[in-house]
Coordinates of C-alpha atoms (C1' of nucleotides) in Angstrom, one line a residue:
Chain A
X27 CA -8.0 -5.8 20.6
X28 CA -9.8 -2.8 22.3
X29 CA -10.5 -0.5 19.5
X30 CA -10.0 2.6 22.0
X31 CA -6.8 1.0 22.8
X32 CA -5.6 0.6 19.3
X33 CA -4.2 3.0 17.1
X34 CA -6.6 3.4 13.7
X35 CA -6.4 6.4 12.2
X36 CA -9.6 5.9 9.6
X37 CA -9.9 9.2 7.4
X38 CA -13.3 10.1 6.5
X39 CA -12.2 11.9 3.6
X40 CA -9.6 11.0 0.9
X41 CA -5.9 12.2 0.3
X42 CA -5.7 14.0 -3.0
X43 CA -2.8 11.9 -3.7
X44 CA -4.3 8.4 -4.0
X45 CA -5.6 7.7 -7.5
X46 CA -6.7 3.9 -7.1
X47 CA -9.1 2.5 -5.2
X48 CA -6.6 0.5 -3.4
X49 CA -4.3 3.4 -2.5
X50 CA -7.0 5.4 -1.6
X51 CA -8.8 2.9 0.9
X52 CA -5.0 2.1 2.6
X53 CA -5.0 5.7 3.4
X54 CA -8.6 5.5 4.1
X55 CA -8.5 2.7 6.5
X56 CA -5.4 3.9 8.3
X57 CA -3.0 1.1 6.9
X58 CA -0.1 3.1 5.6
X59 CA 1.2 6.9 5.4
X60 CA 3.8 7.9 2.9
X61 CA 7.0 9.3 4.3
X62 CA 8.4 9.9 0.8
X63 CA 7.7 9.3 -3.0
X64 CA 7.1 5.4 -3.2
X65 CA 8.0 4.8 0.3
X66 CA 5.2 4.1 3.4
X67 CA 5.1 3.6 7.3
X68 CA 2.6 0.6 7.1
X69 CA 0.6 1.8 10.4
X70 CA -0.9 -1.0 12.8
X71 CA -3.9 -2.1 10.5
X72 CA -1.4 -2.2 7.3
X73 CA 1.3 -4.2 9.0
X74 CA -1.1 -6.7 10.3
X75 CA -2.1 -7.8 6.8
X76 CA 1.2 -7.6 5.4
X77 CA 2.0 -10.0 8.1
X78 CA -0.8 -12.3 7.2
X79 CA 0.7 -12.6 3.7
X80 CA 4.3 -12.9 4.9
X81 CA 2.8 -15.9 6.7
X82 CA 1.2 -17.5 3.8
X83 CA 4.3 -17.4 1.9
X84 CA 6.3 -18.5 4.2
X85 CA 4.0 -21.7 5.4
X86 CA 3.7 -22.4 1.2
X87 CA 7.5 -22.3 0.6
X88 CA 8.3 -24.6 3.9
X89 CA 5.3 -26.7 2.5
X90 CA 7.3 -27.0 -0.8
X91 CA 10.5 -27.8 0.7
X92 CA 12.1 -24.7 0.5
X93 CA 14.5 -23.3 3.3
X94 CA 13.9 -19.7 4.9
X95 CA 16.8 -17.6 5.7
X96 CA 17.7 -13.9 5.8
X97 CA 20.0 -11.9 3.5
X98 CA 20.7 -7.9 4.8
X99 CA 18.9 -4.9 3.0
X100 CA 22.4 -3.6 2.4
X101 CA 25.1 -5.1 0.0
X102 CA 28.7 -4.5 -1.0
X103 CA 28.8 -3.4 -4.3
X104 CA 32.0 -5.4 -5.0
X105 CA 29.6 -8.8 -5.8
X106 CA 27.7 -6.7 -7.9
X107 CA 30.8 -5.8 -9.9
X108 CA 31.6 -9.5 -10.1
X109 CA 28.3 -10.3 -12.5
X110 CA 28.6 -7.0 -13.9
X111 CA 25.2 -5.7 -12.5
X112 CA 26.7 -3.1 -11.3
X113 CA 27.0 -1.1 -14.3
X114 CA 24.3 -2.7 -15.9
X115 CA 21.5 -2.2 -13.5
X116 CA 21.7 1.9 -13.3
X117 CA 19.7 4.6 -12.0
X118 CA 17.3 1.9 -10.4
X119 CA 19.8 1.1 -8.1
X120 CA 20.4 3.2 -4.6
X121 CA 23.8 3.7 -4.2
X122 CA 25.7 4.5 -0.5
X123 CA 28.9 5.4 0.8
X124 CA 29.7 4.5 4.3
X125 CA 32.0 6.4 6.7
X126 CA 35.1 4.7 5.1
X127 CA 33.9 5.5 1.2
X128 CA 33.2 2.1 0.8
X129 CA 30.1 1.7 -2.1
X130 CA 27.3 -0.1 -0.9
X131 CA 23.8 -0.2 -2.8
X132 CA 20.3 -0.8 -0.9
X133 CA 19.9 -4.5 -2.7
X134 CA 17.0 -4.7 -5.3
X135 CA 17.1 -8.5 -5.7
X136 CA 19.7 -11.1 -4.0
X137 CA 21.0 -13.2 -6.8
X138 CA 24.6 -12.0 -6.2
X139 CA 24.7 -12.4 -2.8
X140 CA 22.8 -16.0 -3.0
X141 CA 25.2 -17.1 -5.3
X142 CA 28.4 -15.7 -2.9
X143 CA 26.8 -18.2 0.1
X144 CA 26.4 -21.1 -2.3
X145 CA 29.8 -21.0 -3.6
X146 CA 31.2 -20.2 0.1
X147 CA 29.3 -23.4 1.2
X148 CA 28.7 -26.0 -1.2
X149 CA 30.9 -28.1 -3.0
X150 CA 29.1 -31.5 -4.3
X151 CA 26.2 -32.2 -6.2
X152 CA 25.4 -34.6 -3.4
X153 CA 23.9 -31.5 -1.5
X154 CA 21.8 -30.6 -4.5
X155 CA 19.2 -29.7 -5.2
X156 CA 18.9 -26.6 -2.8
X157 CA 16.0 -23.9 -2.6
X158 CA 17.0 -20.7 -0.2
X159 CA 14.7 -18.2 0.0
X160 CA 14.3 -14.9 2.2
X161 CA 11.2 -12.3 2.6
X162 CA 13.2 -8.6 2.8
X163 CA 12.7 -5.0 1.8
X164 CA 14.1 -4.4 -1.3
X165 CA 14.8 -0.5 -2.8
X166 CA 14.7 0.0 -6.5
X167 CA 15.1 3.7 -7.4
X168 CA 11.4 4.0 -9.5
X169 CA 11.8 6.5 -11.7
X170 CA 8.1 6.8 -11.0
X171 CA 6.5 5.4 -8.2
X172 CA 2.8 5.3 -7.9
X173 CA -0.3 3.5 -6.9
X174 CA 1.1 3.7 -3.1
X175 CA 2.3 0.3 -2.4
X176 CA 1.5 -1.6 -5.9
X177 CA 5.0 0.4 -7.3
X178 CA 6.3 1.8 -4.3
X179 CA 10.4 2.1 -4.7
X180 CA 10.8 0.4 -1.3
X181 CA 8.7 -2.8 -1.3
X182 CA 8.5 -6.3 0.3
X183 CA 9.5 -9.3 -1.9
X184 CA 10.0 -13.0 -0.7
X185 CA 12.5 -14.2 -3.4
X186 CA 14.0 -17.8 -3.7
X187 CA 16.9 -19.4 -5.3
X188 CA 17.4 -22.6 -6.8
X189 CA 20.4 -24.2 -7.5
X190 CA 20.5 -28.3 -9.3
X191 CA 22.7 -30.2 -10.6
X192 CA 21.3 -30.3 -14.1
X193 CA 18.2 -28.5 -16.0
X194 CA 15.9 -31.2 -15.0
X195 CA 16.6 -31.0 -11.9
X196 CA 16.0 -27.2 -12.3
X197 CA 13.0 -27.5 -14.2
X198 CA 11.6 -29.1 -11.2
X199 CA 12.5 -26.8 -9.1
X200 CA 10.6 -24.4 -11.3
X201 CA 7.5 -25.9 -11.1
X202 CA 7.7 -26.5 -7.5
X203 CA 7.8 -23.1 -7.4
X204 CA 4.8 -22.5 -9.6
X205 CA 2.4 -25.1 -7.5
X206 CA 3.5 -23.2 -4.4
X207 CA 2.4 -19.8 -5.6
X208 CA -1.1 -21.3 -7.1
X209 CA -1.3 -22.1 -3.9
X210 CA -0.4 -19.1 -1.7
X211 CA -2.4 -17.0 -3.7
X212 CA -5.4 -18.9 -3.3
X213 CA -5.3 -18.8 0.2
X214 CA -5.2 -15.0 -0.3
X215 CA -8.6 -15.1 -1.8
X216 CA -6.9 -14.5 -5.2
X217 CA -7.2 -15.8 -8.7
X218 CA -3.8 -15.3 -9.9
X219 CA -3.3 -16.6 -13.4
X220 CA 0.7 -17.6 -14.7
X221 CA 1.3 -16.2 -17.7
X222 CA 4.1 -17.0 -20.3
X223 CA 6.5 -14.1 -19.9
X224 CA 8.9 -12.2 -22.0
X225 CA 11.3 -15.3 -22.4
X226 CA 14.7 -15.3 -20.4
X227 CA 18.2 -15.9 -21.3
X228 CA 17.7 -19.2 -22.5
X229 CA 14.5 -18.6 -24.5
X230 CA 11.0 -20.7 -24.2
X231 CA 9.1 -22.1 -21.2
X232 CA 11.9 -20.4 -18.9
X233 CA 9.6 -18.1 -17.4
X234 CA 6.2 -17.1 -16.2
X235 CA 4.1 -14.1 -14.1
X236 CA 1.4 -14.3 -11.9
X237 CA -1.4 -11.9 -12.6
X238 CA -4.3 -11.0 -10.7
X239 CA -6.9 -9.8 -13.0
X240 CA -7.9 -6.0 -12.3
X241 CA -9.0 -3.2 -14.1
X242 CA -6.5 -0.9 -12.4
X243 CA -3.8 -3.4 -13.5
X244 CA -0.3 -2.4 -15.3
X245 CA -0.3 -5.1 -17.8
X246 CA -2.5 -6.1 -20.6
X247 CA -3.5 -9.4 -20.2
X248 CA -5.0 -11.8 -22.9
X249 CA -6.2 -14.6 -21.9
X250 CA -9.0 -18.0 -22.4
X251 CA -12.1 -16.9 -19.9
X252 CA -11.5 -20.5 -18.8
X253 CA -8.6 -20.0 -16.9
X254 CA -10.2 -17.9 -14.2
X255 CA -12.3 -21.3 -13.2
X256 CA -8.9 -23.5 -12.3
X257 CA -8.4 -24.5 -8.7
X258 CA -5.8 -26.0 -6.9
X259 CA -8.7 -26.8 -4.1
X260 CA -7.6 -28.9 -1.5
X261 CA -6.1 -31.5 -3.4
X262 CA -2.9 -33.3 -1.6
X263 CA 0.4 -32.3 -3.8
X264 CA 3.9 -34.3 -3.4
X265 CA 6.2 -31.8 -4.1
X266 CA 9.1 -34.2 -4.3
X267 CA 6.9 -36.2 -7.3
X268 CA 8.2 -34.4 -10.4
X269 CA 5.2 -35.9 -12.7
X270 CA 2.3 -34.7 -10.3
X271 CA 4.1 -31.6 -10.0
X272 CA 4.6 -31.5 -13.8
X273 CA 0.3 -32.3 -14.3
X274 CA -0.2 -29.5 -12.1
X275 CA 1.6 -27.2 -14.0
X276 CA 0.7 -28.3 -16.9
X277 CA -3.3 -28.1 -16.2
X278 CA -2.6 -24.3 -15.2
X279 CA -0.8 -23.2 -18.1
X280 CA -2.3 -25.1 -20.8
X281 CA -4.8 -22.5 -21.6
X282 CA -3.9 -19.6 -23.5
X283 CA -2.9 -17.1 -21.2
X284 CA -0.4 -14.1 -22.0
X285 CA 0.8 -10.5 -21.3
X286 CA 1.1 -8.1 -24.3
X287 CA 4.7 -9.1 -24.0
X288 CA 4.6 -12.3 -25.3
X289 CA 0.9 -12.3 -26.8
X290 CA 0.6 -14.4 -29.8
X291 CA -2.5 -13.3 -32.2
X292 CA -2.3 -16.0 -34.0
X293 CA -2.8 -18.5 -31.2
X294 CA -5.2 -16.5 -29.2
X295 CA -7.8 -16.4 -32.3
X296 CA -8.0 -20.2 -31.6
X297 CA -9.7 -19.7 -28.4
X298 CA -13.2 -19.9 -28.9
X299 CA -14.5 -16.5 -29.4
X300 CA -17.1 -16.7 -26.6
X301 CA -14.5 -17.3 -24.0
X302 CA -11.5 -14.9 -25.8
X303 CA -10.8 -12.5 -23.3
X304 CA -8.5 -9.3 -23.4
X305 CA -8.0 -7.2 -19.9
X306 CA -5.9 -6.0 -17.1
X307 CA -3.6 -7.5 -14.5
X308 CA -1.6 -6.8 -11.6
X309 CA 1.7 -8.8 -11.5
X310 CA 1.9 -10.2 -8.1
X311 CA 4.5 -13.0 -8.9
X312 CA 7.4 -14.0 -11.3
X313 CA 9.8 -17.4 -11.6
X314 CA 12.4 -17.6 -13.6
X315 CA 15.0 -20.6 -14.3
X316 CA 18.1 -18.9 -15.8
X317 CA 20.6 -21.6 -16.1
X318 CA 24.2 -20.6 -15.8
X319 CA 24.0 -16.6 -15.9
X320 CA 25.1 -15.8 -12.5
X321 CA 26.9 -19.5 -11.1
X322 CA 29.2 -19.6 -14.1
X323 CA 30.8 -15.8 -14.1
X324 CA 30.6 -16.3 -10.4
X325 CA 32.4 -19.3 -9.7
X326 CA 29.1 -21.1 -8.2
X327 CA 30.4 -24.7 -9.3
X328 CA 30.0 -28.4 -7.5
X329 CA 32.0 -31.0 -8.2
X330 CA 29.6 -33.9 -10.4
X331 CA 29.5 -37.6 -10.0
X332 CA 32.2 -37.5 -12.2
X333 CA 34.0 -35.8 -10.7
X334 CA 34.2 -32.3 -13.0
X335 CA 33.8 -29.4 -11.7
X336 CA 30.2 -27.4 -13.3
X337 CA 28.1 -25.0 -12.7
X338 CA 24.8 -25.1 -11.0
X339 CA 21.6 -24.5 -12.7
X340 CA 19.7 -21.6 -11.4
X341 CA 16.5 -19.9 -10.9
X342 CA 14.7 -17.0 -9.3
X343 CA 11.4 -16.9 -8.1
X344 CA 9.7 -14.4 -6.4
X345 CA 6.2 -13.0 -4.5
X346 CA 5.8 -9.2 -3.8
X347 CA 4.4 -9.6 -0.7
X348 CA 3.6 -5.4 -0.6
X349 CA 2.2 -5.4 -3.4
X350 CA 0.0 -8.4 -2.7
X351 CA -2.1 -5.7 -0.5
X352 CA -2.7 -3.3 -2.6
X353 CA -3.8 -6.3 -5.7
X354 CA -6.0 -8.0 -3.3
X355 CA -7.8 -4.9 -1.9
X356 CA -8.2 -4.1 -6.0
X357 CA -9.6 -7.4 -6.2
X358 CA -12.1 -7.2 -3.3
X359 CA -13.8 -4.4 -2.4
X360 CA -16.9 -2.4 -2.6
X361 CA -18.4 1.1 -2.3
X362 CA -18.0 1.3 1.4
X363 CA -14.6 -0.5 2.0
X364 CA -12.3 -3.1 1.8
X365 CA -13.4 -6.5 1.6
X366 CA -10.9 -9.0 3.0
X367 CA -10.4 -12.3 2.0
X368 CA -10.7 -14.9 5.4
X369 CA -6.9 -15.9 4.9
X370 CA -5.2 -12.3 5.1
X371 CA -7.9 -10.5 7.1
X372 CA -6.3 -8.3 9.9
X373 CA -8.6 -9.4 12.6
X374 CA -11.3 -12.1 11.4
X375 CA -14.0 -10.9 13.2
X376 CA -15.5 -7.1 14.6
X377 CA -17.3 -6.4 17.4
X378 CA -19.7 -3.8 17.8
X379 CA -20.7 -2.8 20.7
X380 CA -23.8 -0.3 19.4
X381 CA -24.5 1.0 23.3
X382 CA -21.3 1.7 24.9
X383 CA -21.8 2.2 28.5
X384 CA -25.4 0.1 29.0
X385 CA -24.4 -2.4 31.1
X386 CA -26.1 -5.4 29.6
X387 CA -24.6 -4.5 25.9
X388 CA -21.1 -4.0 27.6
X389 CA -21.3 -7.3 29.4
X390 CA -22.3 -9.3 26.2
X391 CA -19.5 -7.7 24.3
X392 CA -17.2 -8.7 27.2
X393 CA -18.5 -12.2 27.1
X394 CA -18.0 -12.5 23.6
X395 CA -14.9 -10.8 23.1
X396 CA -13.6 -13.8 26.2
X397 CA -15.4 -17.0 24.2
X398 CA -13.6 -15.6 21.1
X399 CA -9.7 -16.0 22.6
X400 CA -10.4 -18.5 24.3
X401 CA -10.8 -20.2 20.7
X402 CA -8.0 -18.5 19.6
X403 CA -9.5 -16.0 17.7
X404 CA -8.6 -12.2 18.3
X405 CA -11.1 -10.0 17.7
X406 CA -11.7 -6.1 17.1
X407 CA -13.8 -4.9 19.3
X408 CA -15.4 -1.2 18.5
X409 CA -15.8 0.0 22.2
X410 CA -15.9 3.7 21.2
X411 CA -18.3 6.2 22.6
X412 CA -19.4 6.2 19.0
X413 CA -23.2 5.9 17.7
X414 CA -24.2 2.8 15.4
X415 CA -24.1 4.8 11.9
X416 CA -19.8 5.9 12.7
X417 CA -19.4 2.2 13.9
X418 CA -20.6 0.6 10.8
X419 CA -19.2 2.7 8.8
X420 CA -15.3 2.0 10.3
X421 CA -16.1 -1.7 10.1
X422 CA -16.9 -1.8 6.8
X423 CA -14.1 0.4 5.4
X424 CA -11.6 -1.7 7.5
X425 CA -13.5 -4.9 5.6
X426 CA -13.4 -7.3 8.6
X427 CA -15.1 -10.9 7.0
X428 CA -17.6 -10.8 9.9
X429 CA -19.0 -8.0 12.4
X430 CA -21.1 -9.5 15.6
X431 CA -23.0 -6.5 16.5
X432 CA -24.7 -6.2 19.8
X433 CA -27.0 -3.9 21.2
X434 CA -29.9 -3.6 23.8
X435 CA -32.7 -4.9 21.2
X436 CA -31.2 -7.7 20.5
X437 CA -30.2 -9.0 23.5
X438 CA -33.3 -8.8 24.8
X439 CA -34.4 -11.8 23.1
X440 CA -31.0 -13.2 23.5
X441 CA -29.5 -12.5 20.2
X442 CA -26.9 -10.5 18.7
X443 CA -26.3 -10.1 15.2
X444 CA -24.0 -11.7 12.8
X445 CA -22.8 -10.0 9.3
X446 CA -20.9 -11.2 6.8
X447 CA -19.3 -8.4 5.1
X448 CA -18.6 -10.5 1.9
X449 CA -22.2 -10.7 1.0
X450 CA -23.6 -8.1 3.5
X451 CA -26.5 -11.0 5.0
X452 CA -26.9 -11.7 8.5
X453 CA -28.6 -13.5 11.2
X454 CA -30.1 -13.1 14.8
X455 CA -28.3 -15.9 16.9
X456 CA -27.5 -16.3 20.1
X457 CA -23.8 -15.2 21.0
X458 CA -22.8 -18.8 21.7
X459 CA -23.8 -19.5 18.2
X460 CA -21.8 -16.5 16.9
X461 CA -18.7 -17.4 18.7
X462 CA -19.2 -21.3 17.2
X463 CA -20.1 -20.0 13.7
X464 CA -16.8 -17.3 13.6
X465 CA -14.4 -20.4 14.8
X466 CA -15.5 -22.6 12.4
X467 CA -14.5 -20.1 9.7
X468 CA -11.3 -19.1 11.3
X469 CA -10.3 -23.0 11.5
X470 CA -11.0 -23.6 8.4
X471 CA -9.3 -20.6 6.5
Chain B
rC12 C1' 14.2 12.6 -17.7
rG13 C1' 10.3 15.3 -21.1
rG14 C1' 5.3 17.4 -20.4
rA15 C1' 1.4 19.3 -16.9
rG16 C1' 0.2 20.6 -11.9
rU17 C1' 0.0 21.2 -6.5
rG18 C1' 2.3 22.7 -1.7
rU19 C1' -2.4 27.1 3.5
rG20 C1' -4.0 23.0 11.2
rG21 C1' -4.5 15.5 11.1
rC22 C1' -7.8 15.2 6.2
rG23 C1' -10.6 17.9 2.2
rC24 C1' -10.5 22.8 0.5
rA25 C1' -11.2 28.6 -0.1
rG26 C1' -8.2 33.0 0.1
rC27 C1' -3.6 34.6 -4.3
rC28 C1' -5.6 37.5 -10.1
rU29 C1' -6.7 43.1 -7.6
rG30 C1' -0.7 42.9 -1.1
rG31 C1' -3.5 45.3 4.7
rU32 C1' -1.5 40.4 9.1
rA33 C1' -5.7 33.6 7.7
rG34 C1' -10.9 31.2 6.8
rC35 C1' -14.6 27.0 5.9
rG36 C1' -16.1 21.7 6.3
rC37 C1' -14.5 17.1 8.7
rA38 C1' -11.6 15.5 12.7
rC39 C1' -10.1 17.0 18.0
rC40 C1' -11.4 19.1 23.4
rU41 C1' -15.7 20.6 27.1
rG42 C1' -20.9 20.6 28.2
rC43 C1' -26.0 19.4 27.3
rU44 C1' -29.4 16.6 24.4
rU45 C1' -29.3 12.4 21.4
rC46 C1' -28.2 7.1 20.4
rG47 C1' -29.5 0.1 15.2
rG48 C1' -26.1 3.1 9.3
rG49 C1' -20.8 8.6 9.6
rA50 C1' -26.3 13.2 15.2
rG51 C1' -27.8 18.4 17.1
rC52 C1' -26.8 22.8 19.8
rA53 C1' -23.3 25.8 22.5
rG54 C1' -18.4 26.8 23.7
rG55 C1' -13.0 25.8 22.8
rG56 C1' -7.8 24.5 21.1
rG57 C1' -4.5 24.0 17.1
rG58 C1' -1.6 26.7 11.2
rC59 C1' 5.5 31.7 11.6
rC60 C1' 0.5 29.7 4.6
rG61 C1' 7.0 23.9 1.9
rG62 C1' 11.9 26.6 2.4
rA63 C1' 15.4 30.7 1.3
rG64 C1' 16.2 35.3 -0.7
rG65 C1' 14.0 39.9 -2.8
rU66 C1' 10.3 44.1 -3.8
rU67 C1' 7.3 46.9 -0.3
rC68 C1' 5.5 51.0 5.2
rG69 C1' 3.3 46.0 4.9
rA70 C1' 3.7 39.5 1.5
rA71 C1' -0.2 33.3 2.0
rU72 C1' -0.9 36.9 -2.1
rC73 C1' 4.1 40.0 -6.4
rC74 C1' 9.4 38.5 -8.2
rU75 C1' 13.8 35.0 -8.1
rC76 C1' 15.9 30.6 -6.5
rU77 C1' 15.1 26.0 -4.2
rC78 C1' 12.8 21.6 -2.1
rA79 C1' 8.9 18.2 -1.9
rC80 C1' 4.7 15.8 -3.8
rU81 C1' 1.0 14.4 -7.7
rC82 C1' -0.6 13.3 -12.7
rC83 C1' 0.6 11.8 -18.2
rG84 C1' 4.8 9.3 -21.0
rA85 C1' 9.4 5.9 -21.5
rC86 C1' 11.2 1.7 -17.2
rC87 C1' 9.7 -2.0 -13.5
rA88 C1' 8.1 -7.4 -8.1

RNA sequence: CGGAGUGUGGCGCAGCCUGGUAGCGCACCUGCUUCGGGAGCAGGGGGCCGGAGGUUCGAAUCCUCUCACUCCGACCA
């Protein structure tokens, strides 16, 4: 992408508004603009990464076995009044009338209407165990939203159901679930640590949040300093293999690591002191198994091998894939930008062309801008009538992993320049090197 | 919803107290010079001052109502 044919609206300055670094550099960078309290256009740069995410997700949950579909933004509020949510949930949900004065509500979560397709289309335990799952805009009526996208009221959540034949099953299912989201979030360059929630329904292990250690974060975290150190790496996982999947869940939540909700003093003081740690987190994930609450007043029953007619064990799980922009700009920046991690980066690589208009610097730019496709790889390329200083400047505040900067100097002796933007060194190669270094990276992101 | 604020060009702000018909910086346009870390000079365009009423010869400024947004708190992916 040309950068004079792109649409980038950087501010040099920043909105009053934006209180966190995050917010601010969104606004900054040209991601997003609010339309309304807790609600955001996400502009060309924005959607790009939001995209990366939604891809990451998506790949993770397929890798885990779990089936994408589609549920609407709008629901009846008839299967709302079925589990009683309707009353229950309150102010937080949007409520509409349509031209017929028939209530509708702007969904905030999909367990009603996940549990109205099951029980339209499954009958048996043979065609258990099933994971749905669906990335869509949800809407829940904030009372106040803030920290643009990190509590927006209209945000973008992937959330999957579970439904098994027993709580074993489900249990599985559960950790399936956590492994997949270890997973995704590493890929976003993030260390997001589950944490033993307020318990559910059912009480004990039945839930856990993902947090992404932050100083700007909403929860208070407590937690063993050796926790941040875990890695899921590449290491092959069989999701279908309940005891690997069990080993891996259980090596990421045996240390102590909890949210003031469910913070036990007594256990914490038997971390060692040196590695006790108390702090901030952003939740950027929750699963839940909650058993029977929604399948049983909902008539979401299969018929067993015996023949009796039960309900389905069930659980919720879900990413806020919005948010997840905001919580991984919080956890990688510095004082001049953003600092994106390879995996959700907009564009992986920046071009700058530092003498727009001299025809040797053009032409190099050209050449590299061609070798880079060619490979795949789409690049920004800064082809403004701009001096060096503005150029640097917009890369770095967009926080593109690598710049290739070009200019009459260096080419001169052949070389252009490459930056990484992580640890701010570079090197004089040769453009063909440049192209071959940048692809390697790309490929193995 | 309780408390505290703010609405003036795309962004950041001044002007308001003490009414006299809107200004600064950045951005934008034109020209010249410049050109490896947000250039300089000159010229130029853009705002019925959130909205509605009212007071007044005259309202960005005073009064009333209203809408929106922000911050602190209780609630939440």
């Amino acid at each position: 992408m040309r950068l004079t044919r792109y649409f980038l609206p950087v501010l040099r300055e920043t909105p009053a508004e934006a209180q966190i670094v995050s917010h601010r550099l969104m606004l900054r960078a040209g991601m997003i603009r609010q339309q309304a309290a807790g609600i955001y256009s996400w502009l060309p740069l924005g959607w790009r990464v939001l995209r990366r995410i939604e891809t990451i997700v998506h790949e993770e949950q397929q890798r885990a076995g779990h089936i994408p579909m589609l549920m609407p933004t709008l629901q009846p509020a008839d299967l709302w009044r079925e589990s009683g949510r309707y009353d229950d949930y309150g102010a937080e949900m949007l409520r509409i009338t349509d031209r017929h004065k028939r209530d509708l509500l702007y969904g905030p979560t999909n367990e009603e209407m996940i549990t109205d397709i099951f029980r339209a289309h499954v009958g048996s335990y043979k065609d258990l165990p099933l994971t749905l799952y669906h990335i869509q805009w949800k809407f829940r009526d904030e009372i106040r939203p803030r920290f643009g996208v990190m509590r927006g009221r209209e945000f973008l959540m992937k959330d999957g159901y579970t439904f098994d034949i027993d709580r074993a099953s489900a249990l599985h299912a559960y950790n399936r679930h956590m492994v997949s989201y270890l997973r995704s979030y590493e890929r976003m360059g993030l260390t997001a640590i589950p944490m033993r929630a307020a318990s559910g329904p059912i009480g004990g292990d039945d839930t856990h949040e993902f947090l992404v250690l932050a100083a700007t974060g909403e929860s208070e975290v407590f937690y063993d300093d050796a926790v941040t150190g875990l890695r899921l790496g590449n290491r092959a996982i069989d999701y279908d293999d309940r005891a690997a999947v069990q080993a891996v869940c259980d090596e990421f939540t045996a240390l102590y690591a909890r949210t003031d909700e469910t913070h036990d003093p007594v256990a914490f003081a038997a971390v060692p002191e040196a590695r006790r740690r108390v702090g901030r987190g952003i939740e950027v994930g929750q699963i839940f198994y909650f058993a029977t609450k929604y399948s049983a007043p909902m008539g979401a029953t299969v018929v067993n091998a015996e023949g009796q007619r039960v309900p389905v064990h069930m659980g919720s799980h879900g990413i806020g894939v919005s948010r997840l922009v905001g919580a991984i700009i919080e956890a990688s920046h510095d004082d001049r930008g953003i600092v994106w991690p390879e995996g959700v980066a907009p564009f992986p690589v920046g071009i700058v062309n530092l003498k727009q208009g001299d025809g040797a610097a053009d032409a190099a730019c050209a050449g590299l801008y061609a070798a880079l496709v060619a490979k795949g790889i789409e690049p920004l390329y800064d082809d403004r009538d701009e001096r060096a200083g503005a150029k640097f400047a917009t890369m770095d505040l967009i926080g593109l992993p690598w710049r290739i900067t070009v200019g009459p100097r260096g080419l001169a002796a052949g070389k252009v320049e490459l930056t990484c933007r992580r640890t701010g060194e570079s090197e004089e190669i040769s453009p063909e090197a440049a192209v071959d270094r940048v692809a390697q990276v790309v490929a193995g992101r």
